[in-house]
């Protein structure tokens, strides 16, 4: 009979009933043929989204050689323990399935977000005071500064965007807001005076109240009606100016708690806007009239002064065809100024030419003869230099060149002297011309100054003439502007028209409450889904069995469900924490086929069906960090093995937080601590027959360092002796990342390590770090699993190294 058949037969006989409990179980025999060569444990670090057929990234953790085991009756030989590996990962689930799993895991957070959003919006909408919105329609036409025919007032003319934006700005201006608020204050006073509180609310007026008419816009308002800057800003923010696209229509709206007040405010804005435009045109026309009268007075005074000046001095003036006055003395003075400037420029040019009277300077003058002689002389000198390099000075050709050079130098000197003499004569002539022109200019200037000064210090003719011309231009400009403003003021009423006046609204403005709640629900659903996806993205813990397969590349030996006792109201089981928490046990329930019992039966059978399970008698249960369920797994795994008539010893090796005795309801005994501290017989500290076939060696918090005690050689001797007397020894231990020294000391003297992962709690990085520090890991168990499908079936297990996946 093979080992697997014997294990299955023993499991069937244990579940068949109490009649067969007395039979002695057959001890599993060890596999006589160990693996040929150990191989490293490789777990696949597969990232989500990769295809199954592609090569997977691998991290190799090379294990040191397993310590040799010499167990009495245990087969006697050394063996290598391999964790289960899978030939191929399962296919990647569809995106819809993944999203459904996220919703199933995070539904509580999503429900909370949805409740907050919908509840907040619903409460806000219910408590919000109803607001009534009234609106009126205004038409803005193109402005014209000139008089136009009556028919053109009813024709469509395009209004530029700049003009429209200007009018929109006026509607939102602070000046108009001040007028409207003064009107509203007067309206409220009229309500109080007419007994509006008793129900006699007057209808909104169709025109601006008297408080806003006039040039100031609020001249008749009471002193307490002057609005503050904050009130003006709030009103301007509340006022709605909505232009109709592609038209000259503008909708003006206002919202208030009182429908009558909302309609009155809109009508007041329209009326005060028209009145503001008319007041502005009237003020401009009045100011221009005052300026025009002053300009006319100045013009008459300047004409009178000019006529008196001309008659007093008997000036002879000529009126040109352009209406300008020209005086002969002034014209002659200007001509002499121009001639003197030309003479000075000519004299300066000749003076610079004759500054140096030497012939050498004359060569630089603009004389063609001098330039020609200089060029010929330079050529002869170059030719002489060329011959001198070959022949002596008495050579005929050289002598001829010397004679020619001397002749040219003499001619050049004579011509240069002639040029210098001619320049000096021209300079003296220019100097004399300048002196004559200056004398004539001085005489004419004295005459003009005598005329301009009036002989008695009066104003000059030109000054009076300029003043007259300036006054004439000012008068003409102001007269034209006054005509334009007068026409514009007359056309103000025609350029802007009220199409529809505001009426009190009959129903509140805004979205109905059912629609608001519906929209809030839609928004809340989107926020809830986004929040769930974000939380799931930020969660780096091991959440499902698929995560163990994906990130570790192995299938877990079992998945322990999260259960609770509905009868007592205790918290859900599977929480692997300290003694103050409840730890479920498979013997707490009357039914053998409970989910918790089935899960541990699956874990137990997976361990028994592993290769080399017969020689793996001492099993250490640990995890990456605390509160992951090591104690719960240890107790229930021991109970499950004891059901199969295996003799099991449960050892509490967690000296930091010993809680096995409290979890089983046993009295406290020193147990393991006393054995390691004093060397006493550990069998005397056992709790025997806690359950059929189950003994417990409790623990306590020692006075010395737990790491030092666990490192003593007595620990290995204890496990060797226990392995000879028991079929299985289950050792509970602390977390490896929290107390690594304790776990390393225990892992060095056990056969295998069972690694516990708490679903939704243990980070994947912590799992990878913890597994990298352990050598003999027989498998992984996923604790407190909430997956609806816990029908976990172990993958095909094999002994030896995994196949090459590269």
Short mmCIF file of C-alpha atoms in Angstrom, two decimals, residues 370-593:
data_model
loop_
_atom_site.label_atom_id
_atom_site.label_comp_id
_atom_site.label_asym_id
_atom_site.label_seq_id
_atom_site.Cartn_x
_atom_site.Cartn_y
_atom_site.Cartn_z
CA UNK A 370 47.37 116.65 -57.73
CA UNK A 371 45.86 113.19 -57.62
CA UNK A 372 47.14 112.32 -61.14
CA UNK A 373 50.66 113.52 -60.37
CA UNK A 374 50.67 111.57 -57.11
CA UNK A 375 49.67 108.36 -58.89
CA UNK A 376 52.38 108.73 -61.58
CA UNK A 377 55.02 109.52 -58.95
CA UNK A 378 54.10 106.40 -57.00
CA UNK A 379 54.41 104.24 -60.14
CA UNK A 380 57.86 105.62 -60.97
CA UNK A 381 59.05 105.03 -57.43
CA UNK A 382 57.93 101.41 -57.53
CA UNK A 383 59.74 100.89 -60.87
CA UNK A 384 62.89 102.57 -59.49
CA UNK A 385 62.83 100.34 -56.46
CA UNK A 386 62.54 97.28 -58.69
CA UNK A 387 65.55 98.28 -60.88
CA UNK A 388 67.65 99.35 -57.90
CA UNK A 389 67.51 95.83 -56.58
CA UNK A 390 69.33 94.67 -59.76
CA UNK A 391 71.40 97.63 -61.08
CA UNK A 392 73.41 100.41 -59.57
CA UNK A 393 72.57 104.11 -59.62
CA UNK A 394 74.85 104.82 -62.62
CA UNK A 395 72.90 102.43 -64.79
CA UNK A 396 71.21 104.37 -67.64
CA UNK A 397 67.71 103.16 -66.97
CA UNK A 398 68.05 103.99 -63.28
CA UNK A 399 69.32 107.47 -64.07
CA UNK A 400 66.39 108.09 -66.40
CA UNK A 401 63.93 107.10 -63.68
CA UNK A 402 65.63 109.40 -61.17
CA UNK A 403 65.27 112.35 -63.55
CA UNK A 404 61.58 111.61 -64.14
CA UNK A 405 60.91 111.30 -60.40
CA UNK A 406 62.59 114.66 -59.71
CA UNK A 407 60.56 116.35 -62.43
CA UNK A 408 57.28 114.95 -61.13
CA UNK A 409 58.10 115.99 -57.56
CA UNK A 410 58.73 119.56 -58.70
CA UNK A 411 55.48 119.69 -60.67
CA UNK A 412 53.54 118.20 -57.74
CA UNK A 413 54.93 120.82 -55.35
CA UNK A 414 53.95 123.70 -57.67
CA UNK A 415 50.44 122.36 -58.15
CA UNK A 416 49.98 121.81 -54.41
CA UNK A 417 51.05 125.38 -53.67
CA UNK A 418 48.54 126.64 -56.23
CA UNK A 419 45.73 124.66 -54.63
CA UNK A 420 46.56 126.07 -51.19
CA UNK A 421 46.57 129.63 -52.48
CA UNK A 422 43.22 129.19 -54.21
CA UNK A 423 41.62 127.79 -51.07
CA UNK A 424 42.78 130.76 -49.01
CA UNK A 425 41.22 133.19 -51.49
CA UNK A 426 37.90 131.33 -51.41
CA UNK A 427 37.91 131.31 -47.59
CA UNK A 428 38.38 135.09 -47.39
CA UNK A 429 35.50 135.61 -49.82
CA UNK A 430 33.18 133.38 -47.78
CA UNK A 431 34.16 135.19 -44.59
CA UNK A 432 33.27 138.55 -46.10
CA UNK A 433 29.89 137.25 -47.34
CA UNK A 434 29.03 135.98 -43.88
CA UNK A 435 29.85 139.33 -42.31
CA UNK A 436 27.60 141.18 -44.74
CA UNK A 437 24.67 138.80 -44.16
CA UNK A 438 25.06 139.05 -40.39
CA UNK A 439 24.94 142.84 -40.58
CA UNK A 440 21.77 142.77 -42.67
CA UNK A 441 20.16 140.24 -40.31
CA UNK A 442 20.91 142.37 -37.27
CA UNK A 443 19.29 145.39 -38.89
CA UNK A 444 16.17 143.44 -39.88
CA UNK A 445 15.93 141.78 -36.47
CA UNK A 446 16.03 145.15 -34.76
CA UNK A 447 13.17 146.31 -36.96
CA UNK A 448 11.01 143.25 -36.23
CA UNK A 449 11.68 143.45 -32.50
CA UNK A 450 10.71 147.08 -32.52
CA UNK A 451 7.42 146.16 -34.17
CA UNK A 452 6.80 143.17 -31.88
CA UNK A 453 7.53 145.06 -28.68
CA UNK A 454 5.06 147.78 -29.65
CA UNK A 455 7.43 150.40 -28.59
CA UNK A 456 5.71 150.53 -25.18
CA UNK A 457 6.02 146.91 -23.94
CA UNK A 458 2.64 145.71 -25.30
CA UNK A 459 1.96 142.27 -26.72
CA UNK A 460 3.42 141.49 -30.13
CA UNK A 461 1.45 140.92 -33.26
CA UNK A 462 2.36 137.23 -33.62
CA UNK A 463 1.50 136.44 -30.02
CA UNK A 464 -1.90 138.04 -30.41
CA UNK A 465 -2.45 136.22 -33.69
CA UNK A 466 -1.57 132.81 -32.20
CA UNK A 467 -3.89 133.39 -29.27
CA UNK A 468 -6.70 134.30 -31.65
CA UNK A 469 -6.20 131.17 -33.76
CA UNK A 470 -6.11 128.95 -30.66
CA UNK A 471 -9.33 130.41 -29.31
CA UNK A 472 -11.02 129.97 -32.69
CA UNK A 473 -10.06 126.27 -32.80
CA UNK A 474 -11.25 125.66 -29.24
CA UNK A 475 -14.56 127.34 -29.90
CA UNK A 476 -15.14 125.35 -33.09
CA UNK A 477 -14.27 122.04 -31.41
CA UNK A 478 -16.49 122.66 -28.39
CA UNK A 479 -19.36 123.79 -30.57
CA UNK A 480 -19.15 120.61 -32.66
CA UNK A 481 -18.88 118.41 -29.57
CA UNK A 482 -21.90 120.07 -27.97
CA UNK A 483 -23.97 119.30 -31.04
CA UNK A 484 -22.88 115.64 -30.96
CA UNK A 485 -23.60 115.25 -27.25
CA UNK A 486 -26.99 116.87 -27.63
CA UNK A 487 -27.88 114.47 -30.41
CA UNK A 488 -26.50 111.52 -28.39
CA UNK A 489 -28.56 112.49 -25.37
CA UNK A 490 -31.65 112.60 -27.53
CA UNK A 491 -30.90 109.13 -28.91
CA UNK A 492 -30.04 107.44 -25.61
CA UNK A 493 -33.59 106.27 -25.07
CA UNK A 494 -33.74 104.85 -28.59
CA UNK A 495 -30.43 102.92 -28.32
CA UNK A 496 -31.52 100.83 -25.31
CA UNK A 497 -34.96 99.37 -24.84
CA UNK A 498 -36.66 97.19 -22.24
CA UNK A 499 -38.19 94.22 -24.05
CA UNK A 500 -39.64 92.35 -21.05
CA UNK A 501 -39.99 93.61 -17.53
CA UNK A 502 -39.54 91.21 -14.62
CA UNK A 503 -42.55 89.56 -13.01
CA UNK A 504 -42.64 87.84 -9.61
CA UNK A 505 -41.72 84.15 -10.12
CA UNK A 506 -44.30 81.58 -9.06
CA UNK A 507 -41.93 78.72 -8.15
CA UNK A 508 -38.50 78.58 -6.54
CA UNK A 509 -35.44 78.45 -8.71
CA UNK A 510 -33.08 75.48 -8.71
CA UNK A 511 -33.16 71.74 -9.23
CA UNK A 512 -36.03 69.78 -7.64
CA UNK A 513 -35.13 67.72 -4.60
CA UNK A 514 -35.67 64.28 -6.28
CA UNK A 515 -33.46 65.30 -9.19
CA UNK A 516 -30.84 66.63 -6.78
CA UNK A 517 -30.82 63.36 -4.86
CA UNK A 518 -30.60 61.40 -8.11
CA UNK A 519 -27.64 63.46 -9.31
CA UNK A 520 -26.05 63.16 -5.88
CA UNK A 521 -26.45 59.40 -6.06
CA UNK A 522 -24.81 59.33 -9.48
CA UNK A 523 -21.92 61.49 -8.30
CA UNK A 524 -21.66 59.48 -5.10
CA UNK A 525 -21.46 56.25 -7.07
CA UNK A 526 -18.64 57.64 -9.18
CA UNK A 527 -16.79 58.86 -6.10
CA UNK A 528 -17.40 55.55 -4.33
CA UNK A 529 -16.12 53.52 -7.27
CA UNK A 530 -13.12 55.81 -7.60
CA UNK A 531 -12.45 55.58 -3.88
CA UNK A 532 -12.65 51.79 -3.92
CA UNK A 533 -10.28 51.60 -6.88
CA UNK A 534 -7.89 54.03 -5.18
CA UNK A 535 -7.94 52.11 -1.90
CA UNK A 536 -7.37 48.86 -3.74
CA UNK A 537 -4.51 50.39 -5.70
CA UNK A 538 -2.87 51.70 -2.53
CA UNK A 539 -3.34 48.37 -0.74
CA UNK A 540 -0.15 46.33 -1.13
CA UNK A 541 -1.23 43.45 1.09
CA UNK A 542 -1.94 39.88 0.02
CA UNK A 543 -5.67 39.96 -0.60
CA UNK A 544 -6.60 36.77 -2.43
CA UNK A 545 -5.35 33.31 -3.23
CA UNK A 546 -4.58 34.67 -6.69
CA UNK A 547 -2.17 37.19 -5.15
CA UNK A 548 -0.20 34.33 -3.59
CA UNK A 549 -0.07 32.64 -6.97
CA UNK A 550 0.77 35.83 -8.84
CA UNK A 551 3.37 37.42 -6.59
CA UNK A 552 4.94 34.30 -5.01
CA UNK A 553 4.50 31.85 -7.86
CA UNK A 554 3.17 29.07 -5.58
CA UNK A 555 -0.24 27.84 -4.54
CA UNK A 556 -0.99 28.00 -0.79
CA UNK A 557 -1.52 24.77 1.09
CA UNK A 558 -4.82 26.06 2.39
CA UNK A 559 -7.08 29.04 2.86
CA UNK A 560 -8.63 29.53 6.30
CA UNK A 561 -11.95 31.44 6.19
CA UNK A 562 -12.86 34.35 8.45
CA UNK A 563 -15.62 32.96 10.70
CA UNK A 564 -17.56 34.23 13.72
CA UNK A 565 -19.82 32.83 16.41
CA UNK A 566 -23.28 34.17 15.68
CA UNK A 567 -24.63 32.71 18.89
CA UNK A 568 -22.32 34.60 21.22
CA UNK A 569 -21.73 37.64 19.05
CA UNK A 570 -17.97 37.22 19.26
CA UNK A 571 -15.82 38.88 16.57
CA UNK A 572 -14.97 37.05 13.34
CA UNK A 573 -12.55 34.19 13.69
CA UNK A 574 -9.22 33.78 12.07
CA UNK A 575 -7.82 36.96 13.61
CA UNK A 576 -4.35 35.86 14.49
CA UNK A 577 -3.51 38.25 17.33
CA UNK A 578 -2.52 38.10 20.99
CA UNK A 579 -4.30 36.47 23.90
CA UNK A 580 -6.80 39.24 24.42
CA UNK A 581 -8.51 38.25 21.13
CA UNK A 582 -10.79 35.32 20.51
CA UNK A 583 -9.28 32.42 18.56
CA UNK A 584 -11.74 30.00 16.93
CA UNK A 585 -11.13 26.27 17.23
CA UNK A 586 -12.45 23.50 15.09
CA UNK A 587 -13.60 21.63 18.20
CA UNK A 588 -15.80 24.58 19.26
CA UNK A 589 -18.49 23.60 16.76
CA UNK A 590 -20.68 20.57 16.92
CA UNK A 591 -20.67 19.94 13.19
CA UNK A 592 -17.69 18.27 11.67
CA UNK A 593 -18.38 19.77 8.25
#
